[in-house]
XYZ file of N, CA and C in Angstrom:
810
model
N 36.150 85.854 134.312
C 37.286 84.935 134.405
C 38.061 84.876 133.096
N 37.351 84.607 131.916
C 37.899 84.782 130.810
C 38.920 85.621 130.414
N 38.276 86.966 131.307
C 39.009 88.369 130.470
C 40.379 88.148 131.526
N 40.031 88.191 133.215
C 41.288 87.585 133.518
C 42.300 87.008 133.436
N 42.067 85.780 132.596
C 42.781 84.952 131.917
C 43.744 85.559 130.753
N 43.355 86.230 129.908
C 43.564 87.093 128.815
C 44.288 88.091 129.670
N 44.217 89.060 130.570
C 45.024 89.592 131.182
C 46.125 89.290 131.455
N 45.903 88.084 131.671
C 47.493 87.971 132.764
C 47.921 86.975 131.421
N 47.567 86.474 130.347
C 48.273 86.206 129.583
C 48.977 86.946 128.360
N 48.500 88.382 128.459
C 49.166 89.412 127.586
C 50.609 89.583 128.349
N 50.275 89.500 130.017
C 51.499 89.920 131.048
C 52.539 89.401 130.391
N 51.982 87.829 130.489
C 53.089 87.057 130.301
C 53.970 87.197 128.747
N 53.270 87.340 127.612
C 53.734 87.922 126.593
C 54.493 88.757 126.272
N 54.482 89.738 127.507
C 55.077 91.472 126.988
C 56.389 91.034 128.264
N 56.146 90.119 128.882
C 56.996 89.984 129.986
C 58.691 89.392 129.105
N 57.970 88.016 128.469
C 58.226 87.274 127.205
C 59.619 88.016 126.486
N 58.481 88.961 125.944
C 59.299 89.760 124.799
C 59.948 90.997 125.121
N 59.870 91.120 126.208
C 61.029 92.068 126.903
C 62.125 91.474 127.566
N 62.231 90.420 127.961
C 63.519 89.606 128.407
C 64.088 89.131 126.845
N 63.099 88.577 126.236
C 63.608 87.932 124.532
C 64.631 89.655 124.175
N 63.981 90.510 124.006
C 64.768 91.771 123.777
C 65.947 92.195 124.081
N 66.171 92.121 125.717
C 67.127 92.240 126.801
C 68.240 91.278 126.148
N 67.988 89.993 125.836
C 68.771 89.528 125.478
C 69.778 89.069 124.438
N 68.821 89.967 123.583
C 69.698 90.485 122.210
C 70.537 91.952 121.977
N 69.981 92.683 123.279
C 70.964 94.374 123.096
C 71.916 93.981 123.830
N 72.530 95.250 124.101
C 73.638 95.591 124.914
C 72.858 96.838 125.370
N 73.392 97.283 127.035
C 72.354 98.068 127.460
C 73.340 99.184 128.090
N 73.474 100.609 127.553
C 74.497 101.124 128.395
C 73.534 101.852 130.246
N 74.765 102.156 130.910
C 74.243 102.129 132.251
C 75.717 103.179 132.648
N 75.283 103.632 133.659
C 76.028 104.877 134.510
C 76.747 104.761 135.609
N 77.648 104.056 136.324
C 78.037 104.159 137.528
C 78.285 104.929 138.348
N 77.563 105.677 139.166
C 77.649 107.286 139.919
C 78.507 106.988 140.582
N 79.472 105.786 141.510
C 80.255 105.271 142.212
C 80.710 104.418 141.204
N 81.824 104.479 140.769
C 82.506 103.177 140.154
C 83.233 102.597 141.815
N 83.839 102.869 142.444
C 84.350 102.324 143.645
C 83.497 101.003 144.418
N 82.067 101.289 143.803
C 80.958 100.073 144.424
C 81.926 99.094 143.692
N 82.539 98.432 142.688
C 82.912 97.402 142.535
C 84.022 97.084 142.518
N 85.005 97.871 143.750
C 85.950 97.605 144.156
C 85.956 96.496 145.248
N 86.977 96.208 145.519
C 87.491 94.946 146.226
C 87.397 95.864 148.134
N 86.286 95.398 149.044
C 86.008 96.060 150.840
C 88.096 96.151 151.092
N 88.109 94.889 150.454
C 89.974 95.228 151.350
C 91.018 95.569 150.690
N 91.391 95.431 149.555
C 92.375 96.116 148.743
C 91.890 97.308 148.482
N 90.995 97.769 147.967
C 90.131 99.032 147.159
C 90.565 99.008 145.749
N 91.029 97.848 145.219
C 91.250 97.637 143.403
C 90.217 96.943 143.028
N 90.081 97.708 141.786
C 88.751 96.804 140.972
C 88.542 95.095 141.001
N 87.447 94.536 141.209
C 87.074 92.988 141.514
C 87.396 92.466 140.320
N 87.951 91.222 140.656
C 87.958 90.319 139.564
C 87.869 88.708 139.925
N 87.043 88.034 138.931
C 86.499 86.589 139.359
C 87.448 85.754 139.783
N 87.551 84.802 140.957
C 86.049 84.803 141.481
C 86.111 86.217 142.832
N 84.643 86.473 143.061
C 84.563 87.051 143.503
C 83.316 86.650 145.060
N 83.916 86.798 146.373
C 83.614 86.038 147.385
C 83.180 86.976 148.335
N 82.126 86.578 149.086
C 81.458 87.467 150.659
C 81.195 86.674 151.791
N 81.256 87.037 152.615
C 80.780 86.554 154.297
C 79.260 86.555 154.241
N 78.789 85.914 155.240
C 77.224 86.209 155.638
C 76.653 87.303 155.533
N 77.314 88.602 155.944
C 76.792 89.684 156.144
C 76.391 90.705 154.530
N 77.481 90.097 153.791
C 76.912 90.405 151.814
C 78.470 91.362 151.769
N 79.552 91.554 152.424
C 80.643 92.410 152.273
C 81.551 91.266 151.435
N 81.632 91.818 150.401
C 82.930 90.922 149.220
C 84.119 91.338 149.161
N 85.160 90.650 148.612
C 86.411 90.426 148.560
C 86.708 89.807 147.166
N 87.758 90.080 146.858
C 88.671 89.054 146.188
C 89.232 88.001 146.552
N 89.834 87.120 145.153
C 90.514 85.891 146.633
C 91.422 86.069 147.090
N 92.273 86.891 146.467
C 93.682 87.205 146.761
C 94.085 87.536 148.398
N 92.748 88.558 148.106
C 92.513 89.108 150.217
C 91.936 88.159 151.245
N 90.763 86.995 150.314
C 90.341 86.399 151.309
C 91.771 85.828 152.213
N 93.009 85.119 151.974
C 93.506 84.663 152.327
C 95.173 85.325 152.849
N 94.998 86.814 152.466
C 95.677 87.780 153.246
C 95.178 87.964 154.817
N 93.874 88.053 155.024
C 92.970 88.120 156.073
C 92.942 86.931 156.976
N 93.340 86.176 156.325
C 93.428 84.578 156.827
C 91.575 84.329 157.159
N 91.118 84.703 155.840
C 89.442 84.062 155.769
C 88.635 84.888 157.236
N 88.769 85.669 157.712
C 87.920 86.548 158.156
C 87.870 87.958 158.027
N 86.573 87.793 157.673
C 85.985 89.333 156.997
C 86.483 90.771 158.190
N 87.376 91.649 157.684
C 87.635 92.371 158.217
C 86.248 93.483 158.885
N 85.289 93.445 157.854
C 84.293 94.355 158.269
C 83.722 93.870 159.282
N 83.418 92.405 159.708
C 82.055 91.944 160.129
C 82.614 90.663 161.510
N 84.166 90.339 160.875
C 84.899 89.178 161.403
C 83.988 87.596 161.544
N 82.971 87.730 160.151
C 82.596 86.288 159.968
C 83.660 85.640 159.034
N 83.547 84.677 158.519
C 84.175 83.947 157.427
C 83.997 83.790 156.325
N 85.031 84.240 155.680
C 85.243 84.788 154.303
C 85.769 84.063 153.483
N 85.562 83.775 152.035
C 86.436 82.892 151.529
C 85.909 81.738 150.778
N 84.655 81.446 151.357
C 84.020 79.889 150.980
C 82.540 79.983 150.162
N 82.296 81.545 149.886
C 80.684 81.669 149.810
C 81.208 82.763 148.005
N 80.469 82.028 146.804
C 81.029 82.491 145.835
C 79.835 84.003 146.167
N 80.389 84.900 145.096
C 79.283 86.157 145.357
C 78.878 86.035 143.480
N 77.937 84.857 142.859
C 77.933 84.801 141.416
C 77.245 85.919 141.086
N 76.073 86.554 141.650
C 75.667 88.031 141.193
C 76.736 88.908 140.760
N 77.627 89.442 141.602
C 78.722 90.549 141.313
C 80.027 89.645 139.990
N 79.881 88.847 140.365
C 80.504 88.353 138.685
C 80.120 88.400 137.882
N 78.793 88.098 137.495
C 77.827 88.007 136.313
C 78.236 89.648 135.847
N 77.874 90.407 136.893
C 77.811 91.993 136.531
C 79.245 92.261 136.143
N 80.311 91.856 136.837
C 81.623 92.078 136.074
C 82.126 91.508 134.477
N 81.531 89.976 134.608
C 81.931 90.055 133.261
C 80.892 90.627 132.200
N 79.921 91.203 132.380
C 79.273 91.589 132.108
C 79.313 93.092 131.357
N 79.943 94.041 131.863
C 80.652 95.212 132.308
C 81.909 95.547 131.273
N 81.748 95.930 129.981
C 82.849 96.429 129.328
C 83.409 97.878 129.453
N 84.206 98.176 128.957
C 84.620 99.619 128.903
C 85.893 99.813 128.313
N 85.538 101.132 127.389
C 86.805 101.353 126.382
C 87.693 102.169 127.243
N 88.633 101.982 126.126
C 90.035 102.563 126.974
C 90.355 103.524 126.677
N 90.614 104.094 127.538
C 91.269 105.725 127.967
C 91.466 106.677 126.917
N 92.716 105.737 125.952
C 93.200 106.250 125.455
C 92.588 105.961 124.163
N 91.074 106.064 123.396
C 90.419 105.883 122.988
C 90.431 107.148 121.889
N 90.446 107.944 122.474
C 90.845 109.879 121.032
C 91.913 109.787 120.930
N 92.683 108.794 121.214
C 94.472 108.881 120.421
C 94.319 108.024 119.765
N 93.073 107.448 119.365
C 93.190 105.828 118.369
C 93.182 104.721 118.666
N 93.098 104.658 120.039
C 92.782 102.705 120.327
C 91.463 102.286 120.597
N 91.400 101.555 120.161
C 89.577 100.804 119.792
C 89.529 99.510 120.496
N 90.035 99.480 121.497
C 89.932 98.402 122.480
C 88.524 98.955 123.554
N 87.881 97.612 123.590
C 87.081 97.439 124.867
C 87.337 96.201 125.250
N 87.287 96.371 127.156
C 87.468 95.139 127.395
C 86.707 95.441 129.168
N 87.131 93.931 129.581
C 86.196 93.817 131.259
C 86.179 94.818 131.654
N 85.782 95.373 133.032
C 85.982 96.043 133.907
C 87.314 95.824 134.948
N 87.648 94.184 135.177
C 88.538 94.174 136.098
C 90.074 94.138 134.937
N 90.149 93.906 133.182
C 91.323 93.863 132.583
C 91.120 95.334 132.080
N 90.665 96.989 132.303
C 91.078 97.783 131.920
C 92.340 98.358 132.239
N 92.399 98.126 133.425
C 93.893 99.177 134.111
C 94.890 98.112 133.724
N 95.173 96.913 133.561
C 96.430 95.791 132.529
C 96.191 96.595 131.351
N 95.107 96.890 130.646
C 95.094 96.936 129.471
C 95.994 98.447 128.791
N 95.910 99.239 130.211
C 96.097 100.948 130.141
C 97.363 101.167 130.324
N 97.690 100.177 130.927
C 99.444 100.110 131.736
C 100.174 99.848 129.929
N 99.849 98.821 129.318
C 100.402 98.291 127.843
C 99.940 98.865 126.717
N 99.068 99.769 126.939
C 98.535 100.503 125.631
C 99.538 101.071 124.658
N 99.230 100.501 123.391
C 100.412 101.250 122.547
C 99.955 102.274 122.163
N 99.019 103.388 122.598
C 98.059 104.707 122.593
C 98.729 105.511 123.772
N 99.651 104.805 124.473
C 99.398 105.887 125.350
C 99.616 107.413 124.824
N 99.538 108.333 125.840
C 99.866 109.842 125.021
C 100.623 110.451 124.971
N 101.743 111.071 124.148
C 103.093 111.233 124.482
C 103.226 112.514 124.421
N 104.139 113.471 124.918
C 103.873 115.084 125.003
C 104.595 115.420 124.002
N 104.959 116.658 123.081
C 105.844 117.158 122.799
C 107.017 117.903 123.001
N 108.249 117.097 123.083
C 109.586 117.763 123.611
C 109.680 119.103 123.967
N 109.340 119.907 122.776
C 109.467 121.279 123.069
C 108.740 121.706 124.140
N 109.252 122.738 125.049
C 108.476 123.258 126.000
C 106.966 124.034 126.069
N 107.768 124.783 124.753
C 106.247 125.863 124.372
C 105.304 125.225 123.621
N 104.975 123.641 123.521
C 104.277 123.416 122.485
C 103.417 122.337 124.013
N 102.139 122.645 123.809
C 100.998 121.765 123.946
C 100.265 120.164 123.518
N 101.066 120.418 122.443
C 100.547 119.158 121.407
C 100.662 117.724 122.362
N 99.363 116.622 122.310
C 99.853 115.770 123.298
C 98.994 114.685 122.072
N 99.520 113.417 121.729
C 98.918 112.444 121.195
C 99.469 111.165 120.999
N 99.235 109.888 120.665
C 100.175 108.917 120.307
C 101.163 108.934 119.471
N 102.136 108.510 119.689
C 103.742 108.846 119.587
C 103.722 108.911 118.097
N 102.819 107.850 117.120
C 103.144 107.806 115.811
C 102.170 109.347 115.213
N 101.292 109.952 116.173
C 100.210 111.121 115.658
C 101.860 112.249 115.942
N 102.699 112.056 117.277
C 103.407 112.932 117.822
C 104.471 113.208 116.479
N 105.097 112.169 116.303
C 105.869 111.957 115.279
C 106.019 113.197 113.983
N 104.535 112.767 113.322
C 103.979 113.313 112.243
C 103.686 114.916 112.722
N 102.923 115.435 114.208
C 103.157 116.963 114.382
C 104.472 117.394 114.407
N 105.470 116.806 114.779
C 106.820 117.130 115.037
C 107.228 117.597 113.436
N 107.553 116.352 112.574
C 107.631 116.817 111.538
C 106.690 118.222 110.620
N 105.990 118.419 110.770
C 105.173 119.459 110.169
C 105.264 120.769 110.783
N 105.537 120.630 112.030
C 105.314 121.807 112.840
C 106.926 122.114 113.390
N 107.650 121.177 113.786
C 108.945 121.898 114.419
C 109.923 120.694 113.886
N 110.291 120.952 112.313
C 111.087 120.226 111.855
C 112.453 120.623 111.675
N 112.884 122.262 111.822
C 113.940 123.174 111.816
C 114.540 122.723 113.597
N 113.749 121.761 114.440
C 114.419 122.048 115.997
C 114.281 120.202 116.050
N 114.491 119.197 115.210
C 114.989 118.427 115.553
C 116.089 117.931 114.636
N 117.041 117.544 114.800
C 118.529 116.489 113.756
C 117.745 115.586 113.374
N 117.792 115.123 111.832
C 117.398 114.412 111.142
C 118.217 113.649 111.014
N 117.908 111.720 111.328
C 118.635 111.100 111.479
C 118.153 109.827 110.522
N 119.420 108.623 110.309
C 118.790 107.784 110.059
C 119.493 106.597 110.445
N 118.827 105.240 110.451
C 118.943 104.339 111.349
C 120.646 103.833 111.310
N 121.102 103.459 112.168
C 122.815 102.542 111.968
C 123.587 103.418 111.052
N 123.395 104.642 110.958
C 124.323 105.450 110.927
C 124.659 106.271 111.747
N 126.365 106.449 111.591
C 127.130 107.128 112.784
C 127.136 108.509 112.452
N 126.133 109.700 113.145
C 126.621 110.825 113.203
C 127.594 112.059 114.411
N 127.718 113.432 114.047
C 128.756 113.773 115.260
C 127.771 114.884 115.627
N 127.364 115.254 116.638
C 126.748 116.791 116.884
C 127.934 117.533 118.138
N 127.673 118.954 118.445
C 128.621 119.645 119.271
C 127.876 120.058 119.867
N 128.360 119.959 120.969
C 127.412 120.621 122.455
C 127.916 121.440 123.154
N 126.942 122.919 123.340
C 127.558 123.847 124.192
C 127.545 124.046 125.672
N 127.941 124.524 126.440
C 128.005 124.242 127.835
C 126.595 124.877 128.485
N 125.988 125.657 127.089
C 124.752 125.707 128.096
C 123.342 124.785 127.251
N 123.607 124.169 126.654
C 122.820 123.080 125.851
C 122.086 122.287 126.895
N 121.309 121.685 126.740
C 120.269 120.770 127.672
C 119.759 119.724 127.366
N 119.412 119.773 126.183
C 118.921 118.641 125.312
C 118.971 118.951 123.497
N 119.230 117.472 122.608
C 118.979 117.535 121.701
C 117.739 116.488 120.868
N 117.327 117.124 119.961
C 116.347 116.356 119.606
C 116.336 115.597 118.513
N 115.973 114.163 118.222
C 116.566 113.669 116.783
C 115.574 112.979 116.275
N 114.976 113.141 114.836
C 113.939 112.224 114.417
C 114.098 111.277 113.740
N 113.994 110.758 113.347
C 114.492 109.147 112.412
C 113.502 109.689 110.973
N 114.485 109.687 109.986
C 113.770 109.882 109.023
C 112.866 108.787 108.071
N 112.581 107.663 108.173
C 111.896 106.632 107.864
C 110.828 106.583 108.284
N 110.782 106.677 109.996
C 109.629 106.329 110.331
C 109.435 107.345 111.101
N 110.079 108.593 111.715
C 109.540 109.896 112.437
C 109.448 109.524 114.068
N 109.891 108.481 114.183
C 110.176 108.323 115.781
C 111.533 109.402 116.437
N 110.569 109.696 117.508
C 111.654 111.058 118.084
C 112.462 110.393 119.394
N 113.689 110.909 119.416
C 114.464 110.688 120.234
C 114.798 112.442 121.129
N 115.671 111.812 122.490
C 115.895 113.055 122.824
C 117.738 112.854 123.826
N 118.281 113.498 123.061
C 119.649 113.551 124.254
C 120.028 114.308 125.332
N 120.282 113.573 126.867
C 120.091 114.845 127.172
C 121.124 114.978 127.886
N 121.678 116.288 128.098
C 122.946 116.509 128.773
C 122.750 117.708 129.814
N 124.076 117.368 130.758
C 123.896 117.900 132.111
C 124.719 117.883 133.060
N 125.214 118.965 133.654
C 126.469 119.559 134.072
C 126.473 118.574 135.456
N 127.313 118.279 136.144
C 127.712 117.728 137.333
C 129.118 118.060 138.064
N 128.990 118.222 139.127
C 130.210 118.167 139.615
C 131.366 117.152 139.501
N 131.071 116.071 139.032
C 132.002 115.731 138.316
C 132.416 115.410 137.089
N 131.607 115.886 136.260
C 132.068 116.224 134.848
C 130.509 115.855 134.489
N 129.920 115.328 132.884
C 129.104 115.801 131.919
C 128.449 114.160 132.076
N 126.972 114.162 132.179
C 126.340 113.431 132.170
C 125.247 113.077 130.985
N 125.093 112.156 130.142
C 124.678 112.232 128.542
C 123.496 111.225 128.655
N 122.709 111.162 128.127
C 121.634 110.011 128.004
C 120.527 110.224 126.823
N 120.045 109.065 126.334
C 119.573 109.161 125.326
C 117.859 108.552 125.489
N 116.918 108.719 125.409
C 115.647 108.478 125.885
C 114.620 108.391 124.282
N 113.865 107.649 124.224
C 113.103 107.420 123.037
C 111.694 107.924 123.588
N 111.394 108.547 122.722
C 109.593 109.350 123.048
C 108.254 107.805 122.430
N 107.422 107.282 123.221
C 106.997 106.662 122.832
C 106.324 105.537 124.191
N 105.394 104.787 123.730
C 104.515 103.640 124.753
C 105.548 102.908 125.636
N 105.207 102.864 127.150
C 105.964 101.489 127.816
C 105.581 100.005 127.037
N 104.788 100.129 126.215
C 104.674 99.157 125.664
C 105.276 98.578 124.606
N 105.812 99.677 123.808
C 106.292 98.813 122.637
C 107.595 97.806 122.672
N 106.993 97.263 121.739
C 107.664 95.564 121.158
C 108.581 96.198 120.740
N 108.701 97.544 120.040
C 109.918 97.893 119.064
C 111.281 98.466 119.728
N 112.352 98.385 120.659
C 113.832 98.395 121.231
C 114.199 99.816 120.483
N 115.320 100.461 120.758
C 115.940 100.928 119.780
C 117.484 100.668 120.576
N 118.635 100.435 120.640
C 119.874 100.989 120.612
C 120.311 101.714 120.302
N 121.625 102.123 121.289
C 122.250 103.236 120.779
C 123.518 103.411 121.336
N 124.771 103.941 120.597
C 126.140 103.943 120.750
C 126.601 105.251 120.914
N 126.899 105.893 122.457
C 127.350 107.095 122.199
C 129.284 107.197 122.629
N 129.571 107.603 122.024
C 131.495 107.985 121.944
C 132.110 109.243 122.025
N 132.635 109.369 123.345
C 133.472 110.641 122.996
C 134.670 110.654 123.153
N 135.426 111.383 121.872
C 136.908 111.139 122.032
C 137.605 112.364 121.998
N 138.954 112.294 122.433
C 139.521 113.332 122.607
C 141.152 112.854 122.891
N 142.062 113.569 122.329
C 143.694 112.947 122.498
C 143.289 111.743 122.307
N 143.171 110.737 121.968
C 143.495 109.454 121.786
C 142.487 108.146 122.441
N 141.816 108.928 123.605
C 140.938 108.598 124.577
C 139.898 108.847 123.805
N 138.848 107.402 124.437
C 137.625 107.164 123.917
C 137.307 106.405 125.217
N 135.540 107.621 125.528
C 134.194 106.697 126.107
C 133.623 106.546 125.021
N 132.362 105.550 125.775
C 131.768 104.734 125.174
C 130.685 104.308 126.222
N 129.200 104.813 125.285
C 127.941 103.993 126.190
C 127.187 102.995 124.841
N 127.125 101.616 125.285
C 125.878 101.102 124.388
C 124.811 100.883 125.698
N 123.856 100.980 124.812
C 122.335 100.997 125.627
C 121.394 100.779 125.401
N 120.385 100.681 125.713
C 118.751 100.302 124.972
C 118.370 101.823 125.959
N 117.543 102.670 124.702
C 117.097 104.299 125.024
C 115.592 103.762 125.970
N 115.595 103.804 126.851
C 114.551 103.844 127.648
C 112.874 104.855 126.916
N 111.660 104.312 127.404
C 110.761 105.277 126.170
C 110.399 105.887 127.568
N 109.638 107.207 126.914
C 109.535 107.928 128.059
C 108.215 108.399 127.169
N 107.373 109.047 127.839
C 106.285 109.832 127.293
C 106.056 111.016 127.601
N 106.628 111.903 128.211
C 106.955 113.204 128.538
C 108.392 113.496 128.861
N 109.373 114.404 127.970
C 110.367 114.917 128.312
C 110.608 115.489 129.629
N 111.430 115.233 130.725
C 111.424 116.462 131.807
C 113.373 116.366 131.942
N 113.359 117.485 132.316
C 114.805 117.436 133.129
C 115.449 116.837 134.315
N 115.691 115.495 134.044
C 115.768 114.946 135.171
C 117.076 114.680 135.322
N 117.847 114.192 136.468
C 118.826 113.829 136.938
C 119.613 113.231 136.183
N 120.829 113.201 136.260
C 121.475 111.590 135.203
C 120.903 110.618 136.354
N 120.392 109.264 135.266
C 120.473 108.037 136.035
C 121.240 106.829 135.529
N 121.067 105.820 135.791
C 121.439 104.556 135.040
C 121.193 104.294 134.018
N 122.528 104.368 132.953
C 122.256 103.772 131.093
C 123.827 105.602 130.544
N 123.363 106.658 131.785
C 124.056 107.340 131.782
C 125.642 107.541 131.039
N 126.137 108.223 129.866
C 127.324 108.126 129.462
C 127.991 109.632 130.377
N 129.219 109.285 131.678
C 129.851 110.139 132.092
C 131.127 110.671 131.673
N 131.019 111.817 131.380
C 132.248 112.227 130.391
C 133.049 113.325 131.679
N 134.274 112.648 132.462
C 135.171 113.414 133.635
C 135.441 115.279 133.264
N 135.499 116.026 134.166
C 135.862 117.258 133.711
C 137.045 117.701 133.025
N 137.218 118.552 132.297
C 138.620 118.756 131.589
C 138.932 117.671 130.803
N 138.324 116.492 130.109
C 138.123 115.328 129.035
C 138.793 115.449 127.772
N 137.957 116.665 127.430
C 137.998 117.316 126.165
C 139.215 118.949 126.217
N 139.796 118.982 127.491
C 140.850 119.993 127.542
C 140.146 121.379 128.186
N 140.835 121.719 128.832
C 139.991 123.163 129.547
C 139.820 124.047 128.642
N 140.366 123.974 127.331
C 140.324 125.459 126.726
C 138.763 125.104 125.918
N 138.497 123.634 125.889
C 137.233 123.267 125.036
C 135.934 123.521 125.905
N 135.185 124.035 125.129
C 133.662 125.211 125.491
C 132.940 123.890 124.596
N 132.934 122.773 124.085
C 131.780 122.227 123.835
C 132.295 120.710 123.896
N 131.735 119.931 123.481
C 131.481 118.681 123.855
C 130.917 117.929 122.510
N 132.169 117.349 122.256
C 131.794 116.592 120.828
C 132.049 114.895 120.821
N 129.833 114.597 120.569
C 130.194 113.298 120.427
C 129.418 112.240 119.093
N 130.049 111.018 118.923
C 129.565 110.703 117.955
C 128.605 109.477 118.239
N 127.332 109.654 118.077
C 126.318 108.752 118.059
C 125.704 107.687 116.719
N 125.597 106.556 117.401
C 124.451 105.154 116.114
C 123.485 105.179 117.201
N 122.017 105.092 116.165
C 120.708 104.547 117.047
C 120.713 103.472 115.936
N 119.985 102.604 116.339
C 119.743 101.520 115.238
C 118.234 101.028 116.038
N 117.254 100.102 115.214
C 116.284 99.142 115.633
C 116.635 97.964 116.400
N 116.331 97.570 117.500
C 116.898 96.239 117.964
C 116.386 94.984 117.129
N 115.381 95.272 116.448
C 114.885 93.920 115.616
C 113.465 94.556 114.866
């Protein structure tokens, strides 16, 4: 009996000091299915509170009451029964972000990663040029640009007015800000009814930082004129003119003129 006793009181010891343990690490773990902690009716990641029917099938609340409180899987009632296990495990549940080898050192929940990925000022931005591969955050992009293809962008600097000339088979121009190496890109493009111009900033949907910009083209006496905020983009492509667009009519600049001369300001919005 003794030694019994002594048995099952080592149990309890090692039992003891393995929860005491548990509760001082952090424990990493594998999800072979990350989808297990998606939401049975949206299929987006769960977030608290987090609710099930009798049968153990969970929801969010958002759906419980899309459903009008019955469980689509099972058609018991949904809505009223918390599921505190699968929360515990969510807030529980960190994970770094994506964009983690471009430099951001964020970890956060499981259900605030994809908010967190949408605003990342990491996201990854490509390099303008076609033949170049290079892909990293806009301020890493910046700095390859300069080092590597500094002969193929206009060196610019802020709230000053410069003029460039454009040929009719031109497509885009590229401009870096010499202060801080933020790249811009202009892009132009033939239309049937005359010349379509736009100006796009390389860089995060996230940033706080604006830029403006004033483009003018004159000719005989006549002057357009676009002001705008340069939309950021993170991969250059050839796209359509859209809205922010400066349209310059055909024959503007005179039929005998083969290029297209205009004078641009970018400035910081604040």
């Amino acid at each position: 009996m003794a030694g019994s006793r002594s048995s099952d009181g080592e149990k309890e010891r090692r039992s003891s000091v393995n929860s005491s343990r548990w509760k001082n690490e952090t424990m990493k773990v594998i999800l072979t299915d990350p989808q297990v902690l998606d939401c049975y009716i949206c299929c987006v990641p769960l977030s608290v509170p987090v609710y099930q029917c009798e049968n153990g099938h969970i929801s969010c609340s958002s759906c419980c009451s899309k459903v009008h409180n019955k469980c689509p899987s099972c058609s018991l009632p949904i809505g009223y029964m918390r599921c505190r296990a699968i929360e515990k495990v969510l807030e529980s549940i960190k994970m770094p972000c994506q964009n983690s080898r471009y430099g951001c050192k964020t970890t956060t929940n499981l259900n605030q990663i994809n908010e967190h990925e949408t605003l990342c000022p990491y996201q990854p931005c490509s390099c303008p040029l076609s033949d170049c591969s290079y892909v990293d955050s806009a301020e890493h992009l910046g700095s390859h640009f300069r080092k590597r293809h500094q002969d193929s962008a206009k060196s610019i600097s802020y709230n000053s007015r410069f003029t460039i000339c454009l040929n009719s088979d031109d497509k885009y121009c590229i401009f870096q800000a010499e202060n801080d190496g933020v790249l811009f890109v202009l892009s132009y493009s033939f239309e049937t009814f005359g010349d379509a111009v736009t100006l796009k900033r390389i860089g995060p949907r996230s940033s706080e930082k604006k830029f403006c910009y004033d483009i003018k083209a004159k000719s005989h006496g006549n002057v357009l004129s676009l002001l705008s905020v340069a939309k950021e983009i993170q991969r250059w492509t050839e796209d359509p003119p859209s809205k922010g667009s400066l349209l310059i009519p055909n024959e503007f600049f005179g039929s005998s003129s083969a290029q297209t001369i205009l004078e641009i300001r970018i400035w910081p919005s604040r």
